[in-house]
XYZ file of C-alpha atoms in Angstrom:
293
model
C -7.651 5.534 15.398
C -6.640 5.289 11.954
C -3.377 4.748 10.021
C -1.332 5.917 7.434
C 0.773 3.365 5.945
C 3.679 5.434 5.329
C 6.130 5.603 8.550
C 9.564 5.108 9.085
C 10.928 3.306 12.733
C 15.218 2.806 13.960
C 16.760 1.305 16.829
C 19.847 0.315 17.915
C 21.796 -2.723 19.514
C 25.019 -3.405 21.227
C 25.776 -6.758 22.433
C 30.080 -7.537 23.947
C 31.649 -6.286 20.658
C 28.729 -6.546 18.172
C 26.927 -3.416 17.251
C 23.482 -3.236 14.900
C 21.356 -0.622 14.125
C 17.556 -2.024 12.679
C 15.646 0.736 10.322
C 12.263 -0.131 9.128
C 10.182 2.019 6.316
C 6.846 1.709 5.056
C 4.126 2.752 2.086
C 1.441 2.842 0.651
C 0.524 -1.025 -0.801
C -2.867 -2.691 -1.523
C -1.739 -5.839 0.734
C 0.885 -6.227 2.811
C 4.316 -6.554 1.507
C 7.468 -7.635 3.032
C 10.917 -6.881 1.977
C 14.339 -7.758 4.445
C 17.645 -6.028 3.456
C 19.581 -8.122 6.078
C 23.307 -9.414 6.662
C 23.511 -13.041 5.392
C 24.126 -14.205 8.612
C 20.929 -13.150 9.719
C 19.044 -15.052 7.366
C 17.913 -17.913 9.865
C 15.661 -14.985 11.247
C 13.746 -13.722 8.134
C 10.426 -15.626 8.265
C 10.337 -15.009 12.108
C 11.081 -10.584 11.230
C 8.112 -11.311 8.929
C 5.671 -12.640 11.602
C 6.795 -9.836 13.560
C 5.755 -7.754 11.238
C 2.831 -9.054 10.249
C 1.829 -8.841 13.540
C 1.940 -4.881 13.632
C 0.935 -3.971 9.985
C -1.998 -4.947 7.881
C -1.406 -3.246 4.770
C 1.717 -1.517 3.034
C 5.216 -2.150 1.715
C 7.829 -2.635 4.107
C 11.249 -2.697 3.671
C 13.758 -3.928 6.920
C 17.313 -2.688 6.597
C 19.548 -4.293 8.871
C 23.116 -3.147 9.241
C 25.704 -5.041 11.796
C 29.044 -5.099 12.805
C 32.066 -6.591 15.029
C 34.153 -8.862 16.037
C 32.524 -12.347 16.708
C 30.102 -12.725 14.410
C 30.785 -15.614 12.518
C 33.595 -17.832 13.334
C 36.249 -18.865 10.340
C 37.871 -22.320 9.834
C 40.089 -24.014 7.375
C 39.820 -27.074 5.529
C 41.733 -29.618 4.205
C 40.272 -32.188 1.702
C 43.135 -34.774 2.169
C 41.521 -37.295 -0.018
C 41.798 -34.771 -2.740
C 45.594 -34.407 -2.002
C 46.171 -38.127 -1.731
C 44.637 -38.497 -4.783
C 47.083 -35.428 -6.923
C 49.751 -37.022 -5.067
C 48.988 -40.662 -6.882
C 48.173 -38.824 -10.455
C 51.014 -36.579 -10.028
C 53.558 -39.572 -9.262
C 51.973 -41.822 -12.479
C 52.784 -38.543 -14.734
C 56.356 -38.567 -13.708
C 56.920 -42.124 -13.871
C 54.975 -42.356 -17.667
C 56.668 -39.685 -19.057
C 60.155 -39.589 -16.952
C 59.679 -35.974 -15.585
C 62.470 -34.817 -13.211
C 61.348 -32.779 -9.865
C 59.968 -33.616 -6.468
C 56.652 -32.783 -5.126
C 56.850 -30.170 -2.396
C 54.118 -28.573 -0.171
C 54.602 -24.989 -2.012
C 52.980 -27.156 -5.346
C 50.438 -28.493 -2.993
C 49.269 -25.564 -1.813
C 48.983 -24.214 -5.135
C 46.487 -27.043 -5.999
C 43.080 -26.066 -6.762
C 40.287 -27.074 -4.094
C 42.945 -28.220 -1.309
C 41.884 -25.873 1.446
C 38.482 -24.334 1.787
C 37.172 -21.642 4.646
C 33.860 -22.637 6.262
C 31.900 -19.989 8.518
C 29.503 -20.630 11.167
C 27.385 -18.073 12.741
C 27.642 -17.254 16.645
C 24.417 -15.951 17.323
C 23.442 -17.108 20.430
C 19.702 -16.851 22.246
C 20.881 -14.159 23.731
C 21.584 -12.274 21.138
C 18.947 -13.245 18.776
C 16.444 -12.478 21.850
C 18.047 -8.992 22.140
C 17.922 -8.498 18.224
C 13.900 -9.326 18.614
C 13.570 -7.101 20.966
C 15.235 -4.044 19.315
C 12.893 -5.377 15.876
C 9.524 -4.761 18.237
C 11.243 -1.457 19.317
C 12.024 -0.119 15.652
C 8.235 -1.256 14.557
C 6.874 0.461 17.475
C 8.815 3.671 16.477
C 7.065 3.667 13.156
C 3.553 2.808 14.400
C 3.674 5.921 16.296
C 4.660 7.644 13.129
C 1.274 5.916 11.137
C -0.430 6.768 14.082
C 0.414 10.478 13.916
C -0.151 10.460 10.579
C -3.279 8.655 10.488
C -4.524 11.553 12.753
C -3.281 14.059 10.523
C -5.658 12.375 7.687
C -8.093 11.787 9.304
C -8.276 15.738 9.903
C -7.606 16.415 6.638
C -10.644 13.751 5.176
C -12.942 15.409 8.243
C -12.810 18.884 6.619
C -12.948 17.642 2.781
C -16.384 15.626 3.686
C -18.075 18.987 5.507
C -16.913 20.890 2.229
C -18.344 17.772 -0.158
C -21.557 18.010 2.104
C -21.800 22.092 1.652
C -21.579 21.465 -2.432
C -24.227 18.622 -2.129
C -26.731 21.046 -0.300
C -26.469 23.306 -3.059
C -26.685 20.660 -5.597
C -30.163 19.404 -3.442
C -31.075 23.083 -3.388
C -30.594 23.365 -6.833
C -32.824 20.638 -7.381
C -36.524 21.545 -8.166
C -35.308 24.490 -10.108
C -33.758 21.704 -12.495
C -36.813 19.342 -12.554
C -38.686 22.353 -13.491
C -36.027 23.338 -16.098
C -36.236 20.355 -17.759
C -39.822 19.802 -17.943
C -39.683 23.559 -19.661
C -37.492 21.653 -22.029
C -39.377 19.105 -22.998
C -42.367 20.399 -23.313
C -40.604 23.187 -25.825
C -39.363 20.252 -28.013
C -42.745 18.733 -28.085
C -43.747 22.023 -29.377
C -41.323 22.603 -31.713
C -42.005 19.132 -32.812
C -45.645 19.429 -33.073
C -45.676 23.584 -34.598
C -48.897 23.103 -31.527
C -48.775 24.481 -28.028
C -49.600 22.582 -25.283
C -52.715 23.855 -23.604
C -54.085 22.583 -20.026
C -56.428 20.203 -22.130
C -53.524 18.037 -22.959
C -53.570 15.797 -20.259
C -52.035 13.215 -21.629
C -48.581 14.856 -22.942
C -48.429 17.070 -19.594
C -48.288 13.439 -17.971
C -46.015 11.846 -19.830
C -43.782 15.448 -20.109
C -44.023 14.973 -15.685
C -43.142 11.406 -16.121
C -39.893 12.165 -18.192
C -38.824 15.491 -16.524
C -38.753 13.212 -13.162
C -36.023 10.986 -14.909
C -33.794 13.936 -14.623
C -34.768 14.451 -10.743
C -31.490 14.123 -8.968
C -33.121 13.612 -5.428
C -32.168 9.572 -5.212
C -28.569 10.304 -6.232
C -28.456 12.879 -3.015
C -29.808 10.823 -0.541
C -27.639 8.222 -1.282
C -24.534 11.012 -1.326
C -25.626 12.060 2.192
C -25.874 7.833 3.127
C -22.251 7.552 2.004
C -20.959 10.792 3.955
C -21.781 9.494 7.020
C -20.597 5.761 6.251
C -17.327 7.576 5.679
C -17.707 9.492 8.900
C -18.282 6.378 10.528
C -16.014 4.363 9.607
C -13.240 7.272 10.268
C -14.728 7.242 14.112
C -14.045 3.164 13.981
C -11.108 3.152 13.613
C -8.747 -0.132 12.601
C -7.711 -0.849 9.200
C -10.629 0.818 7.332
C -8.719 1.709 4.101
C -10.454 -0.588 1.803
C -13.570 0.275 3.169
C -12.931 3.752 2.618
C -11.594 3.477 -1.086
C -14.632 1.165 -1.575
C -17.211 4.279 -0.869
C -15.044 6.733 -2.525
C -15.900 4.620 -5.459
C -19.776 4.878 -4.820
C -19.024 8.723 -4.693
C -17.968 8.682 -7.999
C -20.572 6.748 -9.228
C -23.819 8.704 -7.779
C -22.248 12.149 -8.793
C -21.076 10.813 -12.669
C -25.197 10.158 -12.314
C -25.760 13.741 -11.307
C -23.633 14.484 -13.993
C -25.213 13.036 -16.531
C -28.867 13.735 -15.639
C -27.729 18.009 -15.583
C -28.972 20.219 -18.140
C -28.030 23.521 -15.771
C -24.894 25.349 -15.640
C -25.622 25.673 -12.600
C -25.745 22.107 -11.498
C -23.045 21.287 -13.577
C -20.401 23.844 -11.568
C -21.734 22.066 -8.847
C -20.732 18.480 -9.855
C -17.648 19.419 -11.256
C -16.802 20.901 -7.512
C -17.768 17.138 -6.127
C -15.234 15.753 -7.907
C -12.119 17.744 -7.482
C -13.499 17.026 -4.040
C -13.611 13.322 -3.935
C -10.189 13.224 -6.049
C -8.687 15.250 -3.136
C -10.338 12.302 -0.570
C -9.056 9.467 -2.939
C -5.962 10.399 -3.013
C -5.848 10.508 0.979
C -7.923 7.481 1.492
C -4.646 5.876 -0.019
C -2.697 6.565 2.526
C -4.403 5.043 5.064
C -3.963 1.161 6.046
């Protein structure tokens, strides 16, 4: 089946008195993008949430939010640089002495020194944990995989129906098309005349040949068949399955580019309706072809 890339995934985690909650979101993207909102403490894990990710999604921006809390988490400890204190001690003794300054040195002036005591933290995740927290990650992706997944079905619906209308307009654009060959022939052969102040009789071999030979530069019938090739390359690669956006956007371009042809080669109202229908058609496909991963 196919994908969307847009899908949204949550799960939860309680471990003694530790409790997280793991939300993942994705959209649309031409590659795949990855983007952790996680706890600082959690840092040591962010290439391996990436593989995991990578592992699930092909294409799209994802962003991980990652919220935890508790007690025993990180673990706090103080500090003492007492080489820094022997050394204010010494300086502090050689100021009083050099400039006879009265007063002892107590602990309160000490304390009040600056880079005496620092606070280190170390992390407590255990395997445990960080095995658990893996687990709920896979959980959360899985969540929003079945949300692509429904999605991608939805789409796929959707694309289904716009290629049987595009296929409906292109039968009465290939319908339309001997009545415009004809047209333009009329057309050319009425310039000639006007050209000439002569009509051109049955005699003039020549000019009716080379009037056939131009008209059939305006014949459309190439730039239909390969319409109807592309439809069913679209169908097809719908049916397959996988990530197929690329290929998808890639022969919504090729749409574009055989009905701009149409386009150009139409002299008839008609035929030009027609095209203009195509488009707003393949527009409405684009735009749901990037969607889809």
């Amino acid at each position: 089946m196919i994908r969307s890339m847009t899908g949204y995934g949550r799960q939860s985690i309680q471990w003694n008195n530790i409790k997280g909650t793991i939300e993942i979101r994705s959209v649309n993207h031409r590659f795949f993008d990855f983007s952790p909102k996680i706890p600082r403490s959690l840092l040591f894990m962010e290439e391996k949430l990436k593989k995991i990710t990578a592992s699930k999604i092909t294409r799209g921006h994802v962003d991980i939010f990652i919220n935890l809390e508790g007690e025993g988490l990180t673990t706090a400890q103080l500090q003492v640089d007492e080489d820094l204190v022997r050394q204010y001690k010494e300086q502090l003794h050689i100021l009083k002495s050099k400039y006879e300054l009265t007063g002892e040195i107590t602990i309160d002036m000490v304390a009040k020194l600056d880079n005496v005591f620092t606070i280190s933290e170390s992390d407590n995740f255990n395997h445990e944990l960080t095995a658990m927290f893996e687990k709920a990650v896979l959980e959360a992706l899985d969540n929003l995989m079945d949300m692509r997944e429904r999605e991608g079905t939805e789409l796929k619906e959707d694309l289904v129906n716009r290629l049987k209308t595009l296929s409906g307009i292109v039968q009465r654009v290939e319908a339309r098309r001997e009545h415009v060959v004809k047209e333009y022939k009329e057309k050319i052969k009425q310039r000639i005349e006007d050209y000439t102040q002569e009509p051109i009789t049955g005699d003039d071999q020549k000019v009716l040949q080379e009037v056939a030979l131009l008209a059939e530069k305006g014949d459309i019938t190439e730039e239909v068949t390969r319409i109807y090739s592309h439809i069913e390359q679209f169908y097809m690669a719908l049916h397959k399955g996988g990530v197929t956006g690329r290929t998808l956007d890639f022969i919504v371009q090729e749409f574009h580019r055989e009905i701009n042809t149409i386009g150009s080669k139409s002299n008839d109202s008609e035929l030009s309706n027609q095209v203009v229908k195509m488009k707003s058609e393949i527009e409405k496909i684009k735009e749901q072809v990037q969607n889809i991963e």
